Coordinates of C-alpha atoms in Angstrom, one line a residue:
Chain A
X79 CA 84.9 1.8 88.4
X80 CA 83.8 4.0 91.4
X81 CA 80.2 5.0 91.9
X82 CA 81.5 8.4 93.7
X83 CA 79.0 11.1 93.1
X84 CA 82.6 13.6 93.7
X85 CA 83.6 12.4 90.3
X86 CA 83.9 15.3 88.1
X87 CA 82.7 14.4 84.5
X88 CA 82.3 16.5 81.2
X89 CA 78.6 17.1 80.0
X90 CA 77.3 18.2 76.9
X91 CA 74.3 20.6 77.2
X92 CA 72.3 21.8 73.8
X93 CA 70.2 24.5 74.4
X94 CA 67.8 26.9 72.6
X95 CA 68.0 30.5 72.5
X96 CA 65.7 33.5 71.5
X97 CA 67.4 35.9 69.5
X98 CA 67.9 38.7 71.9
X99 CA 70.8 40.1 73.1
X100 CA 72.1 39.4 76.2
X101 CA 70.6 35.5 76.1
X102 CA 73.5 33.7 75.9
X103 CA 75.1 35.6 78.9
X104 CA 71.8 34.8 81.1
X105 CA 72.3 31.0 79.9
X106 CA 76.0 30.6 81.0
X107 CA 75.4 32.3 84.0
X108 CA 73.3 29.4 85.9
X109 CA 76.4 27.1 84.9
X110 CA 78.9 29.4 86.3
X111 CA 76.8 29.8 89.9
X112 CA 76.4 26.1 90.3
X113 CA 79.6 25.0 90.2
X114 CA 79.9 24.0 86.8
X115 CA 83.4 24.9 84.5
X116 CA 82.7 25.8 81.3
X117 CA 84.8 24.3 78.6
X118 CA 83.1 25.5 75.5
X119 CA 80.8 26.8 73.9
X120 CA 79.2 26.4 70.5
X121 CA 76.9 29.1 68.9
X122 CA 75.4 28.0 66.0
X123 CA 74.5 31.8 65.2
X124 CA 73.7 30.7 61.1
X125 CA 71.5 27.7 62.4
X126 CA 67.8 28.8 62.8
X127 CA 65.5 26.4 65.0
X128 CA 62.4 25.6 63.2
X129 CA 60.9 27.8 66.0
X130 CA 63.5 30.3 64.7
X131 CA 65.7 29.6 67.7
X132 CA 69.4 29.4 67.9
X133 CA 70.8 26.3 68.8
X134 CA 73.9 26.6 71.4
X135 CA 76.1 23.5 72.2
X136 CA 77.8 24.1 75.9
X137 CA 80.5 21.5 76.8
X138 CA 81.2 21.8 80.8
X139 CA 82.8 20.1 83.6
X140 CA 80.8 19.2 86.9
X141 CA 80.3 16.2 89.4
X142 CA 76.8 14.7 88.7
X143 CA 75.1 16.5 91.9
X144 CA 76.4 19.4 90.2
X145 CA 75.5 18.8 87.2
X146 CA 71.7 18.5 88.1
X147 CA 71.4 21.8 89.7
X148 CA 72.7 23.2 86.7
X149 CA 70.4 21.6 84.4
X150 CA 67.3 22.9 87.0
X151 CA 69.0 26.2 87.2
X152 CA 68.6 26.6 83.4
X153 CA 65.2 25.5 83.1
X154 CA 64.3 27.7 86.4
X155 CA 65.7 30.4 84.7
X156 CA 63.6 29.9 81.5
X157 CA 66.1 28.4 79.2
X158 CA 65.5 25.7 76.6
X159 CA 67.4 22.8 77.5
X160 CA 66.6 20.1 74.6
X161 CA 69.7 17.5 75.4
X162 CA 71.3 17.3 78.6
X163 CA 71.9 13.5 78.5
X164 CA 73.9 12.5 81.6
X165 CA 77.0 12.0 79.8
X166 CA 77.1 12.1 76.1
X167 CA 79.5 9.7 75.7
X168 CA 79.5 8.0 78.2
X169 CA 81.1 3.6 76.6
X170 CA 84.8 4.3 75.4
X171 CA 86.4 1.1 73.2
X172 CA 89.6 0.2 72.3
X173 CA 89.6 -1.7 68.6
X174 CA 93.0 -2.5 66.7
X175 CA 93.0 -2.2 62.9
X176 CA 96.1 -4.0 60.9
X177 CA 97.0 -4.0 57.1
X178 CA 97.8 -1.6 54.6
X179 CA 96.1 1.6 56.7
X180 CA 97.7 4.5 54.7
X181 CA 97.5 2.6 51.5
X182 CA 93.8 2.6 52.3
X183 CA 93.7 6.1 53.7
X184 CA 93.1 6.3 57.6
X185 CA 91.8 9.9 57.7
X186 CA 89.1 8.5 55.1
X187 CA 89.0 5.2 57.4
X188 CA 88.4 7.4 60.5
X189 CA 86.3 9.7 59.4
X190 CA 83.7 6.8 57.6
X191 CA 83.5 4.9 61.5
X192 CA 82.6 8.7 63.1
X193 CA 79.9 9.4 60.0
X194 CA 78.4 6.0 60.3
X195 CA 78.0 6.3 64.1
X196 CA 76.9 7.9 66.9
X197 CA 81.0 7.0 67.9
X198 CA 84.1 9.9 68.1
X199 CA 87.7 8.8 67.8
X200 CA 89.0 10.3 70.8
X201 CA 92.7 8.5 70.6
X202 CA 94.7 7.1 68.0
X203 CA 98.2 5.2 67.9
X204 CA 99.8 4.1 64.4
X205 CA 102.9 1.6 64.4
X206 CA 104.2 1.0 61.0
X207 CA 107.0 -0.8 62.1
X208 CA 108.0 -1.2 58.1
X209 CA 107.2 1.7 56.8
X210 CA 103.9 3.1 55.9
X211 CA 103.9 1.5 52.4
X212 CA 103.7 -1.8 53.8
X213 CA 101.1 -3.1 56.3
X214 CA 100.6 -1.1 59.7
X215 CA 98.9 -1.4 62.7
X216 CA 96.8 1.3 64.4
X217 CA 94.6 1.0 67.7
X218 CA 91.9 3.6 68.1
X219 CA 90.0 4.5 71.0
X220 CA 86.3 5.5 70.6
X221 CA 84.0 6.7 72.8
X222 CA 80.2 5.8 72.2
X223 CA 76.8 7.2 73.7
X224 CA 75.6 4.9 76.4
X225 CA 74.4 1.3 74.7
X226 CA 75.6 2.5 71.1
X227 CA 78.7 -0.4 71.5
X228 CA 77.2 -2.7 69.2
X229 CA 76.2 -0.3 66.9
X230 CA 80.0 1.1 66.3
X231 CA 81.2 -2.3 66.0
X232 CA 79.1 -3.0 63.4
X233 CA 79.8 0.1 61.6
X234 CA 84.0 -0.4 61.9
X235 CA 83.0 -4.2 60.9
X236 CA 81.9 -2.5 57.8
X237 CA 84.6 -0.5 57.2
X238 CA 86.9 -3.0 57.8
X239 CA 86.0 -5.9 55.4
X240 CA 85.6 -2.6 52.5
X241 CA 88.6 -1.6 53.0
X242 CA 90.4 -5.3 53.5
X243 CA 92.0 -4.1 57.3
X244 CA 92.0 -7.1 60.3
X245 CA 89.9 -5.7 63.3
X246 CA 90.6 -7.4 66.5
X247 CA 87.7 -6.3 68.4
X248 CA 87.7 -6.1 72.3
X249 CA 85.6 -8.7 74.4
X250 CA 83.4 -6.6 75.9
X251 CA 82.2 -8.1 78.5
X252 CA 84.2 -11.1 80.9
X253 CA 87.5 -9.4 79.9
X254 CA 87.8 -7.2 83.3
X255 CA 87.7 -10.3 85.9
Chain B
X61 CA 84.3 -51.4 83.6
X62 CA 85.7 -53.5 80.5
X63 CA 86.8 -50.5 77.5
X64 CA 87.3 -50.6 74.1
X65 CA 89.7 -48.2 73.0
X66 CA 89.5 -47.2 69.4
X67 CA 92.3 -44.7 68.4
X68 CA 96.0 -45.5 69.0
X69 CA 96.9 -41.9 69.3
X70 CA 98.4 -39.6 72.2
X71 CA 94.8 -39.8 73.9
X72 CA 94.0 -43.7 73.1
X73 CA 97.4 -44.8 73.7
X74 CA 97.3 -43.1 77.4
X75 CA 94.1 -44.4 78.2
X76 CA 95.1 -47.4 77.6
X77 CA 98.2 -47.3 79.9
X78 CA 96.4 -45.3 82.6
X79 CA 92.5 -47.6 82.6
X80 CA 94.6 -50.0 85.0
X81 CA 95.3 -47.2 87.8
X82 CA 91.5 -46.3 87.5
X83 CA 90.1 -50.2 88.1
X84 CA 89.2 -50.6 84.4
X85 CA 90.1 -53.4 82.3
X86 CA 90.9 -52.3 78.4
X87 CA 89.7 -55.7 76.8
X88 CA 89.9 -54.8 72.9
X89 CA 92.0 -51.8 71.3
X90 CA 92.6 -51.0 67.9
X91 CA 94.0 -48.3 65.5
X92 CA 93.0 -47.7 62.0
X93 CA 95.1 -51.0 60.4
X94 CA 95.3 -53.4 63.5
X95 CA 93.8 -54.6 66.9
X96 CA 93.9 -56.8 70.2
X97 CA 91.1 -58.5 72.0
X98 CA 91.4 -60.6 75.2
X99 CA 88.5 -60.7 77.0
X100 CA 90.3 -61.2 80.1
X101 CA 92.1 -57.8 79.4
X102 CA 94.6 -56.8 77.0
X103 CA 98.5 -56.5 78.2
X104 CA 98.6 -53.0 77.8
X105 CA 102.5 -52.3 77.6
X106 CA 102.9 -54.5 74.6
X107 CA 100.5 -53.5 72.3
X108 CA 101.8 -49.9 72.9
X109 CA 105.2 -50.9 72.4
X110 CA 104.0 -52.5 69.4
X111 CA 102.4 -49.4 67.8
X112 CA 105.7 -47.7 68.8
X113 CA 107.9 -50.4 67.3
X114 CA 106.2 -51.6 64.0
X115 CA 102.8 -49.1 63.8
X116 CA 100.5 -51.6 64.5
X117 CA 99.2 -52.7 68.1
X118 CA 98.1 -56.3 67.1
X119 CA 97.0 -58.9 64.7
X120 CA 93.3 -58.7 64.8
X121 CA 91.4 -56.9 62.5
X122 CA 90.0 -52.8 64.0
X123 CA 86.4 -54.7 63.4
X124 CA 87.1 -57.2 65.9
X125 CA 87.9 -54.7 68.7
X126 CA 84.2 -52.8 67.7
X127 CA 82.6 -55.5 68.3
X128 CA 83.9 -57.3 71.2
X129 CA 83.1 -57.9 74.8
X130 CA 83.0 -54.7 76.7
X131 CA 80.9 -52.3 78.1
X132 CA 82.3 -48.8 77.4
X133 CA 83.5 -47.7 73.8
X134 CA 85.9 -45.3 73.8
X135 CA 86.2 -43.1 70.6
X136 CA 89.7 -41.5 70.3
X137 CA 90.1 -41.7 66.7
X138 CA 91.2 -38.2 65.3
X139 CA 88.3 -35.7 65.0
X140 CA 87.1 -35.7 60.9
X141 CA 84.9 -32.8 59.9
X142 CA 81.4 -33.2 57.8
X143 CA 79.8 -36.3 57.9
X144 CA 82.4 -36.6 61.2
X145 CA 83.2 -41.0 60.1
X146 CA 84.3 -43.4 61.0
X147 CA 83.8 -41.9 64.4
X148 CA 80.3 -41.7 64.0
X149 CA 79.7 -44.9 62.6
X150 CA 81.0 -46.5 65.9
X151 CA 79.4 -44.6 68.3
X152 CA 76.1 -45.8 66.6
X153 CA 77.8 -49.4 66.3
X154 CA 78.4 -49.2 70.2
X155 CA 75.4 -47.9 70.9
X156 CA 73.5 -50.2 68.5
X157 CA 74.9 -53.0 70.7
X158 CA 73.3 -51.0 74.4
X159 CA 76.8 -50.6 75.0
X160 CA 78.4 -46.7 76.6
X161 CA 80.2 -44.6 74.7
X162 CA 83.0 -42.1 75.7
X163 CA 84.4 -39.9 73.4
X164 CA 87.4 -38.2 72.9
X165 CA 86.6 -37.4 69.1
X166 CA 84.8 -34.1 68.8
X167 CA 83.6 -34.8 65.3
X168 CA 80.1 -36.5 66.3
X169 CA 79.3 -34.2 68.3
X170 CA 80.4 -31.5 67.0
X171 CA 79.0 -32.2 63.4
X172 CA 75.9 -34.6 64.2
X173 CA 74.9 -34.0 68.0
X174 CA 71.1 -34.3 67.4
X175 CA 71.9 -38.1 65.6
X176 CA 74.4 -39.0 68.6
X177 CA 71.2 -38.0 70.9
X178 CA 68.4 -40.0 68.9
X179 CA 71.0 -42.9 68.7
X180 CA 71.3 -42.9 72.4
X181 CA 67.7 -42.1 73.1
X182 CA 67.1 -46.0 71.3
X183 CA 69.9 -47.3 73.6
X184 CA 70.5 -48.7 76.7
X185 CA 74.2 -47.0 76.8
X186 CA 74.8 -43.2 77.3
X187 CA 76.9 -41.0 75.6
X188 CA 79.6 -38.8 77.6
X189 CA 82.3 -36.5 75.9
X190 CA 84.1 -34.5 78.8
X191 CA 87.3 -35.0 77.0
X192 CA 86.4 -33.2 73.8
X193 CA 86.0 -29.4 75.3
X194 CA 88.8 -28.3 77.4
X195 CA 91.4 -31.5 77.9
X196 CA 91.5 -32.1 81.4
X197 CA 89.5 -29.1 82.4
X198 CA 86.0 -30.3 83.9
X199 CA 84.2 -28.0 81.4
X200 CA 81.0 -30.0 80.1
X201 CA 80.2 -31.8 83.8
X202 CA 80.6 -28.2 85.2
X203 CA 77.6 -27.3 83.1
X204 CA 75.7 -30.2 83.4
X205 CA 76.0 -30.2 87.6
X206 CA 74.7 -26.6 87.4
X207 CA 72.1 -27.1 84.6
X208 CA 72.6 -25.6 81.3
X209 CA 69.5 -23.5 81.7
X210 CA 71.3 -21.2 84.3
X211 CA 74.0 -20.7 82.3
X212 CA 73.5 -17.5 80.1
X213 CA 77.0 -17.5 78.2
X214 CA 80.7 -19.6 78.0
X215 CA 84.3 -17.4 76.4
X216 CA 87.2 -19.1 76.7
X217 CA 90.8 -20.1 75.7
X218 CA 90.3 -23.4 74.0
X219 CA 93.1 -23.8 71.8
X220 CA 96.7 -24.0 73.8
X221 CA 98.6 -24.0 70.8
X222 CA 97.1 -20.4 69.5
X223 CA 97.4 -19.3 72.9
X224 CA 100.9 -20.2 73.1
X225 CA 101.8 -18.4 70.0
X226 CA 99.9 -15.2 71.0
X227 CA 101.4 -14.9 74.6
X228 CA 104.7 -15.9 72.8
X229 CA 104.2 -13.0 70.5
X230 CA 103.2 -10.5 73.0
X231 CA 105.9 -11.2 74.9
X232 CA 108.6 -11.4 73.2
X233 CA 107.8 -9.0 70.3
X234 CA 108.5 -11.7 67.6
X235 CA 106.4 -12.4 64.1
X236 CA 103.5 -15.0 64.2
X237 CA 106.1 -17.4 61.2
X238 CA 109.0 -17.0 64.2
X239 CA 106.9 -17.9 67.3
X240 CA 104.8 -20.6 65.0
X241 CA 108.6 -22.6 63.8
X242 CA 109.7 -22.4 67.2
X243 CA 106.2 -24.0 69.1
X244 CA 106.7 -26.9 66.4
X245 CA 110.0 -27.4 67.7
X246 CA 108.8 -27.7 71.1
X247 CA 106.3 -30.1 70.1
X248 CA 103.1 -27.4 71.1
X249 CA 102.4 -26.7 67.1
X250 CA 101.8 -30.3 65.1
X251 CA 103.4 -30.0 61.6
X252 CA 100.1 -29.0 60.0
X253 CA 98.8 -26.7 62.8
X254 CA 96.1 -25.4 60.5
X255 CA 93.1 -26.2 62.8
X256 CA 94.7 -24.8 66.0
X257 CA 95.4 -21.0 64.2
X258 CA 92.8 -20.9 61.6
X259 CA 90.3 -21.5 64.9
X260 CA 88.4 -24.6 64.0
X261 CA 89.5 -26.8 66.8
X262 CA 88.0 -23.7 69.0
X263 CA 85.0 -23.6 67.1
X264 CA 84.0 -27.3 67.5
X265 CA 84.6 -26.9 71.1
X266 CA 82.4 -23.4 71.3
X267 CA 80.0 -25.7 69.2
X268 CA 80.2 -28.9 71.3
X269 CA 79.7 -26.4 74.1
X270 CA 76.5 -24.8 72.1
X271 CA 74.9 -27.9 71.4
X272 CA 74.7 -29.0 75.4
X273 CA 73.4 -25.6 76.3
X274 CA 70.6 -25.4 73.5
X275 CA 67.2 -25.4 75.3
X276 CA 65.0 -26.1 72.5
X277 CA 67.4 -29.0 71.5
X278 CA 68.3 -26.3 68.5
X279 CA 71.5 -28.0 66.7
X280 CA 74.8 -26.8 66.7
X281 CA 77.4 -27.7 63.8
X282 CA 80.6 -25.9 62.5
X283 CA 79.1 -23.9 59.9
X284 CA 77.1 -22.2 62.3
X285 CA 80.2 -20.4 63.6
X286 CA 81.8 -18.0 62.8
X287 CA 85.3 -18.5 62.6
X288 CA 88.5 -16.1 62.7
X289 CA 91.9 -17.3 63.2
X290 CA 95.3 -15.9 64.5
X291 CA 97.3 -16.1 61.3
X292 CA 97.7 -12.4 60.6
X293 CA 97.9 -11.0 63.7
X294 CA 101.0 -8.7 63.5
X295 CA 103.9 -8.1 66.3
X296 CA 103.0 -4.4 65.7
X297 CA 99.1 -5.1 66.6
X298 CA 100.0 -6.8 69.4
X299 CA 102.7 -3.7 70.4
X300 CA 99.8 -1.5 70.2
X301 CA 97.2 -3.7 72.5
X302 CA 100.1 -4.3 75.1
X303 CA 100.5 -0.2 75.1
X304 CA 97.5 0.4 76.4
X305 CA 97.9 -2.4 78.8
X306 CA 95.4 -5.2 76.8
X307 CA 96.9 -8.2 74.6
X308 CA 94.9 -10.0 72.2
X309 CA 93.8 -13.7 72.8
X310 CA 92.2 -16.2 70.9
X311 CA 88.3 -16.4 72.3
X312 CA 85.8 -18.5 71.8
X313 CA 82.3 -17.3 73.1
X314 CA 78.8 -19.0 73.2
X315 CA 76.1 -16.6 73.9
X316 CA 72.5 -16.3 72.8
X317 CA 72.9 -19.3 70.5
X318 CA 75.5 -18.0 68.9
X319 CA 79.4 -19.7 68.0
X320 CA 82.1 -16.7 67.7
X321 CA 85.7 -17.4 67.6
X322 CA 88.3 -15.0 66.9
X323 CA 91.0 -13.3 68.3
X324 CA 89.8 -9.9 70.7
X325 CA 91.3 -7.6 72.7
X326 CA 91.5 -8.6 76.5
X327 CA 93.0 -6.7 79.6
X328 CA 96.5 -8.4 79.9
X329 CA 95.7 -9.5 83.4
X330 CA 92.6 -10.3 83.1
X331 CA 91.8 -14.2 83.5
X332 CA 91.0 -14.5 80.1
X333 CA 94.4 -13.6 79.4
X334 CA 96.0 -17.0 80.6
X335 CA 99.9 -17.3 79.4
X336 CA 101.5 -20.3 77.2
X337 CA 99.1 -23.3 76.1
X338 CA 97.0 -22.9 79.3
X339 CA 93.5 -23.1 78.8
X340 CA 90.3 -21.4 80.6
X341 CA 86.5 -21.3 80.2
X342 CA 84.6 -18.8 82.1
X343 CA 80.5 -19.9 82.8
X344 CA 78.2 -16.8 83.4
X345 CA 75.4 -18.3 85.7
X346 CA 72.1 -17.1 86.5
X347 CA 73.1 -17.0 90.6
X348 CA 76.5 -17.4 90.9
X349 CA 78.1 -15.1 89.1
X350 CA 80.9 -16.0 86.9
X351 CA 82.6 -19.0 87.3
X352 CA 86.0 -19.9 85.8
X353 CA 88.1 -23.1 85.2
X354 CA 91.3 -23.3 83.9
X355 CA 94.0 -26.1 83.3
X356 CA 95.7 -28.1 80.6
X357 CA 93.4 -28.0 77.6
X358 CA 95.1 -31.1 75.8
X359 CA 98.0 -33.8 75.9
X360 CA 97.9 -37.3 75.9
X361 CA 97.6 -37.7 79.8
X362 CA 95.4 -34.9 80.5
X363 CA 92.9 -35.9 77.8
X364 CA 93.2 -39.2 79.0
X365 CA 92.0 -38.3 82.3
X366 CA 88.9 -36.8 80.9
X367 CA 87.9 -39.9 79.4
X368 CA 88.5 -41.9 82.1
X369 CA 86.6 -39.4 84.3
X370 CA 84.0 -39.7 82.0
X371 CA 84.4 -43.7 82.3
X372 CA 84.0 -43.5 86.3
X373 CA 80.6 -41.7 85.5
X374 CA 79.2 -44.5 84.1
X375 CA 80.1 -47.1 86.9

C-alpha cells in the first residue's frame, strides 16, 4: 500500500444545517474551491436535528491534503461539521460463504451482516455451479470503518451458523508476506 | 547415544535405519506385539525386514525394549487422543528411570504437557519433541533459540495432506471426493484420512505449539481449540477465492493463547499459500519481524531426522 498524500480517496462528510435558504449552496461551495469533487449529496430535508437542524450527508472525492482544507474551509465558513472521519470505511474484506445461499435467501443473508454492523457489501460474486437449488458459493467483499474487522466477522459468524452456510474467513493478518 | 525406539511405523522404522549415519547405537526396539534388545546394538536391517516380512521385528516381549539399557527413549508409537497411552505411560516409564525422552508422538504433549513437564522436572532426563510439529521443519528449536516470550503469534500449514487436496482443488478445479481418492492413490491421503481434513492433526500441532509458548505455564490440550476442517470446501468456493486472486488454505494460528484451525482465505502468492503437501510456519517476533520456515512437514525420513536432531541435542 502506498503512503502517497496524491492519493485521491472518497470521504464522507455529515454536516448540519440551519434552515435557511441558500445554506446548503454556502456548504458545497468550500468543497468545490478546495479541490474537492462532489459525488453526492444527501439532504435529509424530513430529519430534524434535536437543535432543529437539518442533517446533510456529502460523499466527495479529494487527496487527504485536500481533504483537510476542506474540512477547515467548512468550519471557517461557519458550517457544522459533526463526522468527517478520515475515511469512513476505510478496512475492506473478502469472506466466502458456501451452501444452500438462495435456499436461505442471500438478499435476507446480506442485508442481516450490513444491519448487524458498522460493515457495507460493496461487491458480490455468486457461482452456483449446480443450479441455485442446490448448494452455491458466493464471495462478498465488505468494507468496514477503521478497526471494525473483528466486529463484522463476528456478526457474519452469526449469520452464518443461523443460517447453516460455511464461511471461510480471510487470515487477516500474515497473509500478504 | 544408545536409543530405544518404540514404534515400528514409517517414523520408528527410519530412525532405526538412519541412528547409525548419526553415531547412535539403537540397542532395543519394539512395536506393539514384538521387540529386540542387544545391548551391543541391534542389527538394524533385520529386524525391519522382519516387521516387513512376518509383522513382527523380534522375539522379545515390547516390555523388554522399555526397560532396557539405553539412554534415549524414543516415542514413535502412533499419536492416541485423551488420556494420550501407552505413549504417556512410557515417557513417565523413561523418565522414571533418569533416562531422555524424544518424541515423535504428539499425544503427550499435546494432551498432558503440564504431567510430561512435572515428570521431567523429578528426572534427571529431558524431554524434546521437535518431530511432533512440523516433520523436518525446525519449528519448536526455532522458538526455543529465540525465546517464546518474544514471540507474539505462529499461522501455519501443518497438515500436507489438507494442503495437498486444497492446492489440488484450486488448481485443477476438481471436487474435494476427486482430489481426496486420487491423494490416497498417491500414498499423500492414508485410508482413514479423517485427522488430516477434519484438522485435528493441525490442532495438536497449534496446541503443541501453544503449550511451549504459554508464559504462565497455562495448559494447552485439544479441546481448547477450535477446530474446522476442509471437508466441505466446494470447487465453486475455491473458483470464487481464486477470482479475486486469493485461494483458501488450511491454517492453523496461535495467538493470544488461543488454538484456531480452519481453512481462510489467503493471497494465492502469499507464503502462506505453499503448493502440494509442503508445509510452513510463520513466527511473528517481538524484533525481528516475521520469520518463516517451510519444508516437508511429514514422511518417514524427514520425521526421522527431527528425532534424531532432537537426539543430537541431548549429546
Amino acid at each position: 500500500m502506498s503512503d502517497s498524500t496524491e492519493e485521491v480517496r472518497a470521504y464522507t462528510v455529515r454536516l448540519e444545517l440551519v434552515d435557511e435558504p441558500g445554506e446548503l449552496l454556502r456548504a458545497l461551495e468550500p468543497i468545490a474551491s478546495n479541490g474537492g469533487n462532489l459525488l453526492s449529496i444527501f439532504h435529509e430535508r424530513g430529519n430534524v436535528t434535536p437543535r432543529g437542524h437539518i442533517p446533510v450527508e456529502v460523499d466527495l472525492e479529494a487527496t487527504p491534503d485536500r481533504f483537510e482544507g476542506i474540512v477547515d474551509a467548512l468550519r471557517e465558513a461557519g458550517i457544522n461539521v459533526i463526522q468527517a472521519g478520515a475515511e469512513r470505511y476505510s478496512e475492506a474484506l473478502t469472506i466466502v460463504l458456501s451452501g444452500h445461499l438462495v435456499n436461505t435467501d442471500l438478499s435476507d443473508t446480506l442485508s442481516h451482516i450490513q444491519e448487524s454492523t458498522s460493515a457495507t457489501v460493496t461487491d458480490l460474486s455468486l457461482s452456483a455451479p449446480e443450479g441455485t437449488e442446490d448448494a452455491s458459493s458466493a464471495r462478498i467483499r465488505l468494507a468496514t470503518e477503521e478497526g471494525a474487522v473483528e466486529e463484522a466477522l463476528a456478526a457474519v459468524r452469526e449469520v452464518a451458523a443461523e443460517k447453516d452456510l460455511r464461511l471461510i474467513e480471510p487470515l487477516t493478518v500474515g497473509g500478504d508476506v | 547415544m544408545r536409543l530405544a525406539v518404540l514404534g515400528a511405523g514409517a517414523v520408528g522404522g527410519s530412525v532405526v535405519e538412519l541412528a547409525g549415519d548419526y553415531g547412535h547405537t539403537v540397542t532395543a526396539f519394539a512395536d506393539s506385539q514384538s521387540a529386540v534388545v542387544d545391548a551391543d546394538g541391534i542389527e538394524a536391517d533385520g529386524a525391519l525386514e522382519r516387521k516387513r516380512r512376518d509383522g513382527i521385528v523380534g522375539d522379545a516381549d515390547p516390555e523388554d525394549a522399555l526397560t532396557a539399557n539405553y539412554d534415549v527413549l524414543v516415542e514413535a508409537t502412533p499419536t492416541t487422543l485423551g488420556d494420550a497411552q501407552p505413549g504417556f505411560g512410557h515417557v513417565e516409564t523413561a523418565l522414571g528411570m533418569d533416562r531422555h525422552v524424544v518424541l515423535a508422538n504428539k499425544g503427550p504433549v499435546a494432551e498432558r504437557f503440564a504431567e510430561v513437564r512435572e515428570l521431567e522436572a523429578d528426572s534427571e532426563g529431558t524431554v524434546l519433541f521437535e518431530a511432533t510439529v512440523g516433520g523436518a521443519m525446525p519449528v519448536l528449536s526455532t522458538i526455543d533459540d529465540f525465546d517464546p516470550e518474544h514471540i507474539s503469534a505462529v499461522r501455519g500449514v501443518l497438515n500436507g495432506t489438507a494442503n495437498f487436496i486444497l492446492s489440488r482443488m484450486s488448481a485443477e478445479g476438481l471436487d474435494y471426493e476427486h482430489v481426496l481418492a486420487e491423494a490416497q492413490d498417491l500414498g499423500v491421503a492414508e485410508a482413514d484420512p479423517t485427522f488430516d481434513v477434519d484438522g485435528t492433526d493441525a490442532a495438536l500441532k497449534g496446541v503443541i505449539v501453544a503449550n511451549v509458548l504459554a508464559e504462565d505455564g497455562e495448559e494447552y490440550t485439544l479441546e481448547d481449540a477450535d477446530v474446522e476442517g476442509i471437508q466441505d470446501i466446494t470447487g465453486s468456493a475455491l473458483e470464487l477465492a481464486q477470482e479475486d486472486g486469493q485461494t483458501v488454505r488450511l491454517i492453523a494460528e496461535v495467538t493470544d493463547g488461543a488454538v484456531r484451525v480452519g481453512p481462510r482465505l489467503v493471497p494465492e502468492h502469499a507464503a502462506l499459500a505453499p503448493t502440494g503437501t509442503r508445509n510452513i510456519v510463520q513466527l511473528e517476533t517481538d524484533h525481528a519481524g516475521r520469520l518463516n520456515i517451510s519444508g516437508r512437514g511429514a514422511g518417514g525420513p524427514e520425521t526421522a531426522s527431527a528425532v534424531l536432531a532432537d537426539v543430537g541435542r541431548l549429546e
